[in-house]
XYZ file of C-alpha atoms in Angstrom:
550
model
C 0.064 0.171 -0.009
C 2.913 2.389 0.764
C 4.649 1.751 -2.506
C 1.273 2.200 -4.360
C 0.803 5.611 -2.699
C 4.219 6.750 -3.350
C 4.091 5.546 -6.851
C 0.897 7.635 -7.298
C 2.630 10.790 -5.945
C 5.476 10.181 -8.586
C 3.249 10.222 -11.379
C 1.674 13.394 -10.309
C 5.171 14.859 -9.851
C 5.621 14.825 -13.783
C 3.448 15.458 -16.822
C 5.375 13.898 -19.655
C 8.387 12.014 -18.241
C 9.853 8.435 -18.712
C 9.599 6.215 -15.618
C 13.023 5.329 -14.118
C 13.755 2.418 -11.637
C 15.732 3.107 -8.233
C 16.912 -0.618 -8.317
C 14.357 -1.871 -5.449
C 11.354 -2.453 -7.956
C 9.774 0.894 -7.185
C 9.175 3.282 -10.469
C 9.480 7.095 -10.096
C 9.505 9.783 -12.905
C 12.212 12.460 -14.110
C 12.179 14.491 -17.042
C 15.977 15.289 -18.577
C 15.260 18.370 -20.428
C 13.245 20.282 -17.554
C 15.027 22.617 -15.173
C 12.825 20.715 -12.493
C 14.136 17.220 -13.236
C 17.092 17.143 -10.995
C 15.457 18.372 -7.883
C 12.226 16.503 -8.395
C 14.342 13.226 -9.077
C 16.041 13.848 -5.952
C 12.920 14.540 -4.183
C 11.630 11.289 -5.199
C 14.377 9.450 -3.787
C 14.269 11.005 -0.547
C 10.704 9.913 -0.420
C 11.773 6.341 -1.061
C 14.204 6.616 1.633
C 11.741 8.129 3.841
C 9.239 5.485 2.949
C 11.558 2.800 4.302
C 12.083 4.588 7.543
C 8.256 4.884 7.844
C 7.833 0.866 7.277
C 8.073 0.526 10.785
C 5.717 3.517 11.638
C 1.890 3.151 12.303
C -0.268 2.848 9.408
C -2.185 5.913 10.268
C 0.748 8.247 10.767
C 2.299 6.821 7.481
C -0.893 7.521 5.645
C -1.098 11.115 6.796
C 2.514 11.754 5.886
C 1.791 10.485 2.279
C -1.335 12.303 1.867
C 0.577 15.503 2.632
C 3.130 14.871 0.284
C 0.491 14.090 -2.312
C -1.251 17.376 -1.695
C 1.927 19.242 -2.322
C 2.617 17.454 -5.564
C -0.960 18.466 -6.831
C 0.585 22.018 -7.100
C 2.721 20.737 -9.959
C -0.245 19.660 -11.839
C -1.995 23.102 -11.316
C 0.763 24.830 -12.724
C -0.329 23.152 -16.143
C -3.620 24.099 -15.717
C -3.689 27.811 -14.655
C -2.912 30.710 -16.542
C -3.656 33.457 -14.015
C -1.281 34.232 -11.148
C -3.959 35.027 -9.036
C -5.738 31.745 -9.465
C -2.592 29.482 -9.268
C -1.387 31.459 -5.980
C -4.802 30.788 -4.512
C -4.636 26.939 -5.173
C -1.039 26.986 -4.071
C -1.970 28.412 -0.693
C -5.074 25.794 -0.322
C -2.511 22.824 -0.992
C -0.074 24.155 1.508
C -2.872 24.626 4.275
C -3.661 21.002 3.477
C -0.237 19.970 3.792
C 0.218 21.490 6.995
C -2.965 20.567 8.593
C -0.697 18.803 11.528
C -0.231 22.378 12.880
C -3.347 24.242 14.293
C -2.264 27.431 12.893
C -0.012 27.035 9.821
C -0.870 29.988 7.422
C 0.949 30.355 4.007
C 1.445 33.646 2.484
C 2.859 34.165 -1.386
C 4.269 37.696 -1.994
C 4.744 38.453 -5.559
C 5.935 41.943 -6.349
C 3.267 44.208 -4.700
C 0.751 41.568 -4.338
C -0.187 39.098 -1.397
C -1.950 35.839 -1.422
C -2.927 34.110 1.883
C -6.028 32.836 3.857
C -8.354 34.657 6.238
C -6.356 33.335 8.940
C -3.357 35.466 8.289
C -2.603 38.097 10.904
C 0.603 40.144 11.596
C 0.508 38.793 15.170
C 2.199 35.578 13.762
C 5.586 35.619 14.489
C 7.077 32.254 13.702
C 7.767 31.923 10.083
C 9.699 29.910 7.464
C 10.403 31.273 4.162
C 11.576 30.465 0.690
C 12.483 32.717 -2.058
C 10.663 32.510 -5.217
C 13.310 33.233 -8.022
C 14.952 32.342 -11.009
C 18.629 32.452 -12.125
C 17.687 35.709 -13.909
C 14.865 37.315 -11.537
C 13.695 37.504 -8.039
C 9.720 37.293 -8.073
C 8.959 37.354 -4.404
C 9.009 34.783 -1.222
C 6.662 31.921 0.084
C 5.779 32.141 3.674
C 4.566 29.770 6.307
C 3.418 31.450 9.401
C 2.521 29.346 12.475
C 1.834 29.706 16.397
C 3.407 26.446 17.748
C 6.818 27.523 18.833
C 7.714 23.793 19.026
C 6.924 23.006 15.490
C 9.896 22.068 13.359
C 9.818 21.472 9.834
C 11.566 18.179 8.551
C 14.198 18.567 5.703
C 11.573 16.864 3.476
C 9.080 19.376 4.213
C 11.772 22.201 3.499
C 12.754 20.648 0.479
C 9.025 20.548 -0.667
C 8.759 24.171 0.176
C 11.930 24.740 -1.850
C 10.418 22.961 -4.942
C 7.245 24.916 -4.722
C 9.130 28.198 -4.776
C 11.368 26.990 -7.630
C 8.426 25.776 -9.272
C 6.556 28.714 -9.156
C 9.685 31.051 -10.148
C 9.980 29.027 -13.277
C 6.168 29.240 -13.964
C 6.175 32.889 -13.443
C 9.471 33.131 -15.790
C 7.562 31.167 -18.434
C 4.320 33.133 -18.071
C 6.192 36.445 -18.733
C 7.643 35.015 -21.619
C 4.338 33.697 -22.771
C 2.855 37.018 -22.418
C 5.642 38.758 -24.195
C 5.277 36.238 -27.171
C 1.555 36.747 -27.213
C 1.877 40.611 -27.489
C 4.773 40.124 -30.139
C 2.442 37.695 -31.969
C -0.515 40.121 -31.897
C 1.944 42.949 -32.998
C 3.427 40.535 -35.719
C -0.395 40.012 -36.867
C -1.150 43.524 -37.046
C 1.728 44.436 -39.160
C 1.010 41.335 -41.243
C -2.747 42.733 -41.711
C -1.319 45.987 -42.412
C 1.339 44.549 -45.114
C -1.625 42.567 -46.521
C -3.601 45.350 -47.269
C -1.058 47.246 -49.417
C 2.348 44.935 -49.821
C 2.757 41.979 -51.984
C 5.001 39.341 -50.083
C 6.324 35.898 -51.360
C 9.023 33.553 -49.858
C 10.862 31.208 -51.968
C 13.370 28.459 -50.769
C 17.046 28.742 -52.202
C 15.800 27.379 -55.512
C 13.226 30.068 -55.872
C 10.240 27.437 -55.318
C 7.396 29.459 -53.813
C 6.846 28.235 -50.050
C 4.654 31.312 -48.872
C 2.634 34.112 -50.164
C 0.110 36.578 -48.472
C -3.489 37.537 -49.619
C -2.279 40.674 -51.562
C -0.111 38.176 -53.818
C -3.129 36.090 -54.758
C -5.409 39.107 -55.027
C -2.965 40.793 -57.705
C -1.788 37.863 -59.616
C -5.225 36.303 -59.459
C -3.689 32.770 -58.543
C -4.801 30.848 -55.308
C -2.583 29.950 -52.679
C -2.795 26.152 -54.015
C -1.895 27.146 -57.449
C 1.088 29.130 -56.427
C 2.603 26.582 -53.580
C 5.482 24.449 -55.557
C 5.837 27.140 -58.456
C 8.403 29.608 -59.009
C 8.037 33.184 -60.357
C 7.866 31.945 -64.031
C 4.101 31.281 -63.303
C 3.825 35.216 -63.385
C 6.467 35.793 -65.823
C 5.435 38.454 -68.473
C 8.201 37.944 -70.927
C 8.806 41.565 -70.712
C 12.388 41.447 -69.322
C 15.578 40.043 -71.031
C 17.361 36.966 -70.122
C 20.298 39.235 -69.079
C 17.856 40.992 -66.491
C 16.937 37.763 -64.805
C 20.446 36.637 -64.713
C 21.529 39.772 -63.105
C 18.675 39.261 -60.332
C 19.986 35.794 -59.536
C 23.435 36.634 -59.468
C 22.909 39.371 -57.043
C 20.633 37.433 -54.622
C 22.818 34.291 -54.582
C 25.569 36.373 -53.349
C 23.655 37.294 -50.397
C 22.936 41.002 -51.736
C 19.581 42.653 -51.825
C 18.160 43.454 -55.055
C 15.787 46.346 -56.001
C 14.153 46.995 -59.398
C 10.656 47.504 -61.188
C 9.091 44.288 -62.894
C 6.530 43.556 -65.063
C 4.389 40.550 -64.133
C 1.284 38.858 -66.189
C -1.659 38.034 -64.008
C -3.481 34.699 -64.575
C -6.129 36.300 -66.775
C -3.370 37.580 -69.294
C -3.484 40.945 -68.079
C 0.061 42.799 -66.989
C 0.937 44.700 -63.979
C 4.029 46.541 -62.631
C 5.569 46.040 -59.180
C 8.306 47.824 -57.372
C 10.475 44.766 -55.827
C 12.855 44.306 -53.185
C 14.291 40.746 -52.633
C 15.897 40.112 -49.426
C 18.142 37.016 -49.062
C 17.757 35.191 -45.628
C 21.420 33.961 -44.935
C 22.182 30.671 -42.733
C 25.117 30.120 -40.594
C 27.437 29.088 -43.331
C 26.785 32.459 -44.919
C 24.715 31.100 -47.766
C 21.092 32.200 -48.931
C 18.641 29.469 -47.771
C 15.483 31.661 -48.290
C 14.516 34.591 -50.325
C 11.794 37.163 -49.199
C 10.379 39.218 -51.994
C 8.589 42.395 -50.869
C 6.786 44.386 -53.722
C 4.204 46.942 -54.134
C 1.926 47.544 -57.204
C 2.855 50.572 -59.099
C 0.809 49.672 -62.320
C -0.970 53.317 -62.314
C 2.106 55.069 -61.596
C 4.045 53.248 -64.280
C 1.296 53.993 -66.838
C 1.098 57.608 -65.663
C 5.002 57.755 -66.024
C 4.410 56.522 -69.507
C 1.803 59.002 -70.333
C 4.022 61.781 -68.956
C 7.055 60.739 -70.857
C 4.586 60.551 -73.958
C 3.651 64.144 -73.029
C 6.999 65.339 -72.658
C 7.957 64.287 -76.181
C 5.136 65.903 -77.584
C 5.778 69.237 -75.687
C 9.442 69.126 -76.634
C 8.312 68.605 -80.162
C 5.898 71.412 -79.940
C 8.573 73.816 -78.232
C 10.787 73.027 -81.267
C 7.981 74.103 -83.522
C 7.361 76.917 -81.666
C 10.753 78.117 -81.399
C 11.225 77.633 -85.253
C 8.021 79.805 -85.772
C 9.520 82.450 -83.485
C 12.813 82.380 -85.383
C 11.131 82.636 -88.614
C 8.975 85.572 -87.526
C 11.621 87.587 -85.946
C 13.993 86.888 -88.950
C 11.477 87.319 -91.809
C 9.779 90.329 -90.201
C 13.134 92.201 -89.857
C 13.525 92.624 -93.508
C 10.146 94.430 -94.120
C 10.781 96.501 -91.115
C 14.146 97.508 -92.372
C 12.484 98.494 -95.765
C 9.962 100.367 -94.270
C 12.366 102.462 -92.103
C 14.604 102.801 -95.415
C 11.945 104.164 -97.246
C 10.700 106.623 -94.791
C 14.181 107.923 -94.203
C 14.442 108.258 -97.997
C 10.908 110.045 -98.210
C 12.397 112.446 -95.445
C 15.984 112.915 -97.109
C 14.232 113.799 -100.616
C 11.171 115.268 -99.722
C 12.227 117.360 -96.813
C 11.986 120.608 -98.278
C 8.575 119.923 -99.807
C 6.930 118.827 -96.575
C 5.820 120.766 -93.768
C 6.758 120.619 -90.110
C 3.774 118.400 -89.309
C 4.813 115.749 -92.073
C 8.378 115.680 -90.839
C 7.262 114.980 -87.336
C 4.999 112.091 -88.832
C 7.715 110.725 -90.709
C 9.920 110.823 -87.408
C 7.310 108.968 -85.456
C 6.994 106.491 -88.198
C 10.821 105.655 -87.996
C 10.680 105.591 -84.193
C 7.991 103.364 -84.002
C 9.827 101.001 -86.603
C 12.601 100.925 -84.632
C 10.739 100.101 -81.455
C 9.147 97.163 -83.295
C 12.732 95.749 -84.237
C 13.830 96.024 -80.641
C 10.530 94.348 -79.601
C 10.990 91.549 -82.334
C 14.653 90.975 -80.870
C 13.562 91.175 -77.315
C 10.807 88.467 -78.375
C 13.184 86.269 -79.835
C 15.484 86.449 -76.884
C 12.755 85.500 -74.659
C 11.716 82.386 -76.719
C 15.272 80.937 -76.808
C 15.974 81.199 -72.968
C 14.696 77.573 -72.725
C 16.730 76.008 -75.488
C 19.339 73.661 -74.229
C 22.844 75.262 -73.568
C 25.924 73.685 -72.018
C 26.731 75.136 -68.774
C 30.417 76.592 -68.659
C 32.434 78.632 -65.836
C 31.130 82.168 -65.685
C 32.812 84.938 -64.282
C 30.177 87.194 -62.968
C 32.676 90.080 -61.909
C 33.885 89.963 -65.596
C 30.296 90.093 -66.991
C 29.329 93.237 -64.854
C 32.962 94.780 -66.087
C 32.205 94.190 -69.745
C 28.597 95.777 -69.234
C 30.094 98.867 -67.486
C 32.565 99.338 -70.504
C 29.741 98.879 -73.021
C 27.404 101.573 -70.753
C 30.315 103.769 -70.166
C 28.959 106.707 -72.018
C 25.557 106.265 -70.625
C 27.157 106.053 -66.814
C 29.015 109.244 -67.784
C 26.070 111.161 -69.327
C 23.941 110.519 -66.263
C 26.736 111.160 -63.641
C 25.975 107.704 -62.299
C 27.939 106.394 -59.427
C 28.589 102.579 -59.875
C 29.916 100.251 -57.478
C 30.227 96.116 -56.906
C 31.655 93.896 -54.540
C 33.323 90.488 -55.096
C 31.275 88.161 -57.304
C 31.474 84.612 -57.531
C 32.342 82.229 -60.473
C 29.337 79.935 -61.353
C 28.680 77.362 -63.778
C 25.881 78.575 -66.080
C 25.170 79.731 -69.728
C 27.278 82.748 -70.274
C 24.929 84.263 -72.949
C 21.913 84.082 -70.547
C 23.636 85.332 -67.405
C 25.083 88.329 -69.533
C 21.481 89.230 -70.457
C 20.142 89.006 -66.984
C 22.730 91.681 -65.859
C 22.542 93.909 -68.696
C 18.638 93.921 -68.372
C 18.850 94.803 -64.538
C 21.558 97.357 -65.034
C 19.925 98.958 -67.825
C 16.794 99.331 -65.704
C 18.512 100.719 -63.076
C 20.038 103.450 -65.129
C 16.663 104.000 -66.978
C 14.388 104.378 -64.183
C 15.964 107.149 -62.318
C 14.954 110.273 -60.545
C 16.363 113.808 -60.761
C 19.353 113.422 -58.772
C 22.392 111.031 -60.206
C 21.860 107.324 -60.145
C 23.639 105.157 -57.356
C 23.933 101.583 -58.209
C 25.433 98.925 -56.196
C 25.934 95.031 -56.989
C 26.865 92.412 -54.463
C 26.276 88.606 -53.687
C 26.314 86.491 -50.308
C 26.236 82.771 -49.810
C 22.728 81.909 -47.962
C 20.807 78.694 -47.489
C 23.029 76.877 -50.126
C 22.477 79.497 -52.732
C 24.287 82.500 -54.022
C 21.948 85.649 -53.691
C 22.902 88.423 -56.180
C 21.317 91.811 -55.497
C 21.397 94.880 -57.492
C 20.234 97.911 -55.686
C 19.403 101.556 -57.030
C 18.032 104.699 -55.853
C 15.806 105.207 -58.614
C 11.815 105.902 -58.938
C 10.995 102.663 -57.333
C 7.877 100.383 -57.831
C 4.535 100.027 -55.785
C 4.130 96.880 -54.055
C 1.154 95.813 -55.983
C 3.150 95.485 -59.261
C 6.219 93.615 -57.847
C 4.962 90.409 -59.421
C 3.515 91.804 -62.571
C 6.620 93.283 -63.742
C 8.269 89.777 -64.417
C 5.508 88.965 -67.033
C 5.973 89.314 -70.504
C 4.877 92.759 -72.088
C 3.865 94.170 -68.780
C 4.695 97.850 -68.644
C 4.119 100.298 -65.854
C 4.886 103.320 -67.936
C 4.207 104.651 -71.505
C 6.857 104.609 -74.094
C 6.979 108.180 -73.911
C 8.076 108.203 -70.327
C 10.549 105.302 -70.379
C 11.304 103.321 -73.523
C 11.524 99.670 -73.700
C 9.312 96.572 -74.762
C 8.351 95.196 -71.362
C 9.901 91.968 -72.018
C 13.453 92.733 -70.268
C 12.449 91.540 -66.742
C 10.276 88.556 -68.148
C 13.775 87.337 -69.687
C 15.555 87.926 -66.442
C 12.952 85.701 -64.798
C 13.519 82.866 -67.268
C 17.239 83.037 -67.265
C 17.047 82.548 -63.390
C 14.731 79.887 -63.461
C 16.643 78.086 -66.001
C 19.683 78.015 -63.633
C 17.602 76.666 -60.897
C 17.042 80.122 -58.861
C 14.484 82.726 -58.025
C 14.080 86.299 -58.595
C 12.205 89.070 -56.858
C 12.327 92.669 -55.949
C 11.975 94.968 -52.708
C 11.108 98.529 -53.597
C 9.873 101.733 -52.093
C 8.317 104.325 -54.434
C 10.515 107.560 -54.909
C 13.444 105.867 -52.948
C 14.663 102.939 -54.922
C 14.572 99.231 -55.732
C 16.674 96.294 -55.089
C 16.413 93.163 -57.458
C 17.460 89.717 -55.870
C 18.282 86.606 -57.544
C 19.752 83.288 -56.667
C 22.044 80.876 -58.078
C 22.513 77.596 -56.585
C 25.648 76.923 -54.348
C 26.912 73.967 -56.417
C 27.637 76.195 -59.123
C 30.633 78.201 -56.915
C 34.000 77.856 -58.289
C 35.430 80.782 -56.486
C 35.623 84.482 -56.009
C 36.888 87.185 -58.161
C 37.591 90.635 -56.390
C 36.871 93.689 -58.443
């Protein structure tokens, strides 16, 4: 009977163990891969030894001892059933109370973190206590206490061993629970991420030979194949035939070396329709440094690709249209020059040969006709310059100081006649189109000289590096511009003054704007009427080559 009871206790000790023999015909259990196996096996051996010592004890006392041990072992079984810390600790308290019924007052208390689990009999007056730490190698979780009133009560080594095992098992259970809870949280987060990816991203996993082992719902949705149809296939099932053999060879050579491959691919769906995907293939590397799986992460970009193709087609059409317009502008400006020159010539001949026969009014009309024709010639030339600013030109090194010096030489007579004071600081060397930048500075300097007040013009040019770009400015003390017109003046053929007041065609600043934008910059003006204007324009810093002192 005794052996049968101990055997029952041993069975309860383990859930999945193999039975072993102690050499005396008594079977007990152990689990080699468990952290608890050594202590549990030792405990069972102690029970067997303890059993032998009890053979001479009265049957009733022996049965009481065995029942106590069996009650404690039930805790091991409960640890496999409960997932709640509170429920398990309450059950452990009940088992310990049952095991300690030999004492009138034996009150267990489990303390884990800031929580306590005990019975209604617990009170702080109980001074006798035995305690065991609940911990693992990595963390301390709390303690298991047993309070009692009987000062003469002594716990046997086996009873202490039982309490140690309970505390040890509880510590391992808590550690496993924390790990399990963390895995659940991680799994839930992974599922959320997977759901998010499924709604947008196409994912496929293949083995090292390219055989598909896993796809997500988005893959099936886009390709129109079911999971069953895709499993065991390679990506040739969706090959559109669009890409060359060299393209596919480069893909495999890249990923077989363990490198990430990225490119856009045109695939074919089950119904024969084609779709584009932006693909990234990531090799998963084994311990030997060789790929054992490939994960393809792709996004469908069919609409984007079609839009890209449409845009490319439109660019070609616009380029052709611009070329045609340039040819038309050239023809108009070139062919219209001859008739204008002829008109001016005839009018001047009329003035020469008929001057004495015509009255003053007629001569005045001839003078206006000649002036109007010349303005038309200037306008046509400006229009031609404006149309050609967008023409592709090679960027060269442009010395802005030299440009300004050449312009001042050309305008030396005008500057002297107007008593103008002209100064400039160090200007950078940039990369740009020399002709365009010369037009830009010429137009701005000419305007500064033209739109003057009664006092002598003062003009200053400088440049400063700001926010990764060179900011040039040309300041004058001229008539200024009202705030509501500071945007309008950069539009073609927008004049603020009549030709009688100030000559010009209204295209000069529009040319300036196109030149600056062609070089990747911006142009604007700050002005106060009757005090002067400052025109600003920027050239990106990467055009910088150096500074030339004036």
